[in-house]
Coordinates of C-alpha atoms in Angstrom, one line a residue:
N45 CA 158.9 139.1 76.6
V46 CA 160.0 142.0 74.5
R47 CA 163.4 141.4 72.9
L48 CA 165.6 144.0 71.1
I49 CA 168.5 142.4 69.3
N50 CA 171.3 144.6 67.9
N51 CA 174.5 142.8 66.6
E52 CA 175.7 140.7 69.6
L53 CA 173.5 142.4 72.1
E54 CA 170.1 141.4 73.3
L55 CA 167.9 143.4 75.6
V56 CA 165.0 141.6 77.3
T57 CA 162.2 143.5 79.1
N58 CA 158.4 143.5 79.5
R59 CA 157.9 147.1 78.2
L60 CA 160.0 148.9 75.7
T61 CA 159.6 152.2 73.9
Y62 CA 161.7 152.8 70.8
D63 CA 162.2 156.3 69.5
R64 CA 163.0 155.8 65.8
N65 CA 164.1 159.4 65.3
K66 CA 166.7 159.3 68.1
E67 CA 167.3 155.5 67.7
I68 CA 167.1 155.0 71.4
A69 CA 165.3 152.2 73.2
Y70 CA 163.8 152.9 76.7
F71 CA 162.9 150.1 79.0
Y72 CA 160.9 150.4 82.2
N73 CA 159.9 148.0 84.9
H74 CA 163.1 145.9 84.7
G75 CA 165.3 144.9 81.8
T76 CA 168.2 142.5 81.2
M77 CA 170.9 143.1 78.6
Y78 CA 173.1 140.3 77.4
D79 CA 176.3 140.7 75.3
N80 CA 179.2 138.3 74.8
A81 CA 181.0 139.5 78.0
N82 CA 178.4 140.5 80.5
V83 CA 174.8 140.3 81.8
L84 CA 173.4 143.7 83.0
D85 CA 170.2 143.9 85.0
A86 CA 168.4 147.1 86.0
N87 CA 165.1 148.6 87.0
Y88 CA 165.0 150.9 83.9
G89 CA 167.3 152.4 81.4
E90 CA 168.0 153.3 77.8
Y91 CA 170.1 152.0 74.9
N92 CA 171.3 153.9 71.9
T93 CA 171.3 151.5 69.0
V94 CA 173.7 153.7 66.9
S95 CA 176.4 154.5 69.5
E96 CA 175.7 151.3 71.4
L97 CA 175.9 153.3 74.7
T98 CA 173.6 152.3 77.5
S99 CA 172.4 153.9 80.7
F100 CA 171.1 151.8 83.6
Y101 CA 169.2 153.1 86.6
G102 CA 167.7 151.6 89.7
K103 CA 169.1 148.4 91.1
V104 CA 171.9 147.7 88.6
D105 CA 173.8 144.5 88.5
L106 CA 176.6 143.7 86.1
V107 CA 177.8 140.1 86.1
N108 CA 180.6 138.5 84.2
P109 CA 182.5 135.3 84.9
D110 CA 185.1 137.1 87.1
Y111 CA 183.2 140.0 88.7
E112 CA 179.9 141.2 90.0
L113 CA 179.2 144.9 90.1
T114 CA 176.2 146.4 92.0
S115 CA 175.2 150.1 91.8
D116 CA 172.2 152.3 91.3
T117 CA 173.5 154.0 88.1
L118 CA 175.8 152.7 85.5
L119 CA 176.9 153.8 82.0
Y120 CA 178.0 151.0 79.7
N121 CA 179.6 150.9 76.2
T122 CA 178.6 147.7 74.5
T123 CA 181.3 148.0 71.9
S124 CA 184.3 148.4 74.3
K125 CA 182.7 146.6 77.2
M126 CA 183.6 149.5 79.5
A127 CA 181.4 150.3 82.4
V128 CA 181.5 153.9 83.7
I129 CA 180.7 154.1 87.4
V130 CA 179.1 157.4 88.4
S131 CA 177.4 156.5 91.7
P132 CA 178.3 154.3 94.7
A133 CA 179.2 150.8 93.5
I134 CA 180.7 147.6 94.9
I135 CA 182.7 145.3 92.7
T136 CA 183.3 141.8 94.0
S137 CA 185.5 139.0 92.8
Q138 CA 186.9 135.9 94.3
E139 CA 190.1 137.8 95.2
N140 CA 188.9 141.1 96.5
M141 CA 186.3 143.8 96.7
I142 CA 186.2 147.4 95.4
D143 CA 184.2 150.2 96.9
T144 CA 184.0 153.2 94.5
H145 CA 181.7 155.9 93.3
H146 CA 183.7 157.0 90.3
A147 CA 185.6 154.6 88.0
F148 CA 186.2 153.2 84.6
F149 CA 185.9 149.4 84.5
Y150 CA 187.2 147.5 81.4
T151 CA 185.2 144.4 82.0
E152 CA 186.8 142.1 79.4
Q153 CA 190.4 142.9 80.4
G154 CA 189.8 143.0 84.2
R155 CA 191.3 146.5 84.4
M156 CA 190.0 149.5 86.2
I157 CA 190.8 153.2 86.8
L158 CA 189.4 154.0 90.3
L159 CA 189.1 157.7 91.3
D160 CA 188.2 159.9 94.2
Q161 CA 189.5 157.8 97.2
S162 CA 188.1 154.5 96.0
K163 CA 189.0 151.5 98.1
L164 CA 190.6 148.3 97.0
I165 CA 189.8 145.7 99.8
G166 CA 191.9 142.5 99.8
E167 CA 190.9 138.9 100.3
N168 CA 189.4 138.3 103.8
R169 CA 189.2 142.1 104.3
T170 CA 192.7 142.1 105.9
R171 CA 194.0 144.9 103.6
V172 CA 192.4 148.1 102.5
M173 CA 194.0 150.5 100.1
S174 CA 192.6 153.9 99.1
A175 CA 194.0 156.7 96.9
D176 CA 193.1 159.7 94.8
S177 CA 193.5 157.4 91.7
I178 CA 194.3 153.7 91.4
Y179 CA 195.0 151.8 88.2
Y180 CA 194.2 148.1 88.9
D181 CA 194.9 145.1 86.6
N182 CA 193.4 142.0 88.1
N183 CA 194.8 139.7 85.4
A184 CA 198.4 141.0 85.8
Q185 CA 197.9 141.2 89.6
F186 CA 199.2 144.7 90.1
A187 CA 198.1 148.1 91.0
S188 CA 199.6 151.6 90.9
A189 CA 198.2 154.5 92.8
F190 CA 198.7 158.2 93.0
G191 CA 197.9 160.8 95.7
N192 CA 196.9 160.5 99.3
I193 CA 197.6 156.8 99.5
C194 CA 196.7 154.9 102.6
I195 CA 197.1 151.1 103.1
D196 CA 195.8 149.5 106.3
D197 CA 197.2 146.0 106.7
Y198 CA 195.1 144.6 109.6
E199 CA 196.7 141.2 109.5
N200 CA 200.2 142.5 110.1
G201 CA 199.2 145.6 112.1
M202 CA 200.8 148.0 109.7
K203 CA 199.7 151.3 108.1
L204 CA 201.4 152.8 105.0
S205 CA 200.9 156.2 103.5
G206 CA 202.5 158.2 100.7
E207 CA 201.9 159.8 97.3
Y208 CA 202.9 156.9 94.9
L209 CA 202.3 153.2 95.2
Y210 CA 203.2 150.1 93.1
F211 CA 201.7 146.9 94.4
N212 CA 202.5 143.4 93.0
D213 CA 200.0 140.8 94.3
A214 CA 201.8 137.9 92.6
N215 CA 204.8 138.3 95.0
D216 CA 202.9 140.2 97.8
S217 CA 205.1 143.3 97.6
V218 CA 204.5 147.0 97.7
V219 CA 206.6 150.1 97.1
V220 CA 205.3 153.4 98.5
T221 CA 207.2 156.7 97.9
D222 CA 206.9 160.4 98.5
N223 CA 206.0 161.6 102.0

């Protein structure tokens, strides 16, 4: 029942080591961090109380009202509420699923920059989009993608490919250009 409280953040664990010189807290054997946007759970990690940057390792779960993210490594900025994904991760919401291993996820705004052929998988798994880079805004319901774009629409039996994509989920339309 160890609790570290720093501003609006609370870290709860059973074992905590705090290096006062570096101002870094290390937790082992499971820890849960709460802030005003997310709950993060991990087997072990560290939290810098000055920069408010955290690193989570092991079975990592990030939960907020709109998404759940699972991974084995996650970097998180408690000030900007940005999660940096640096290992295989799955992000699920009511509308879709994202499969990535390299991304920047702005958790409060519902925006993401997905890199390295990440996959955006639509509701009911009927559409899969991958690209070298994807900017996705869940709240505005649109995505734009660049490089080696591939969309598989299993429901309609179509496949699209190109170099640039603009997708508007609100009116279910897509524009793909270049090659």
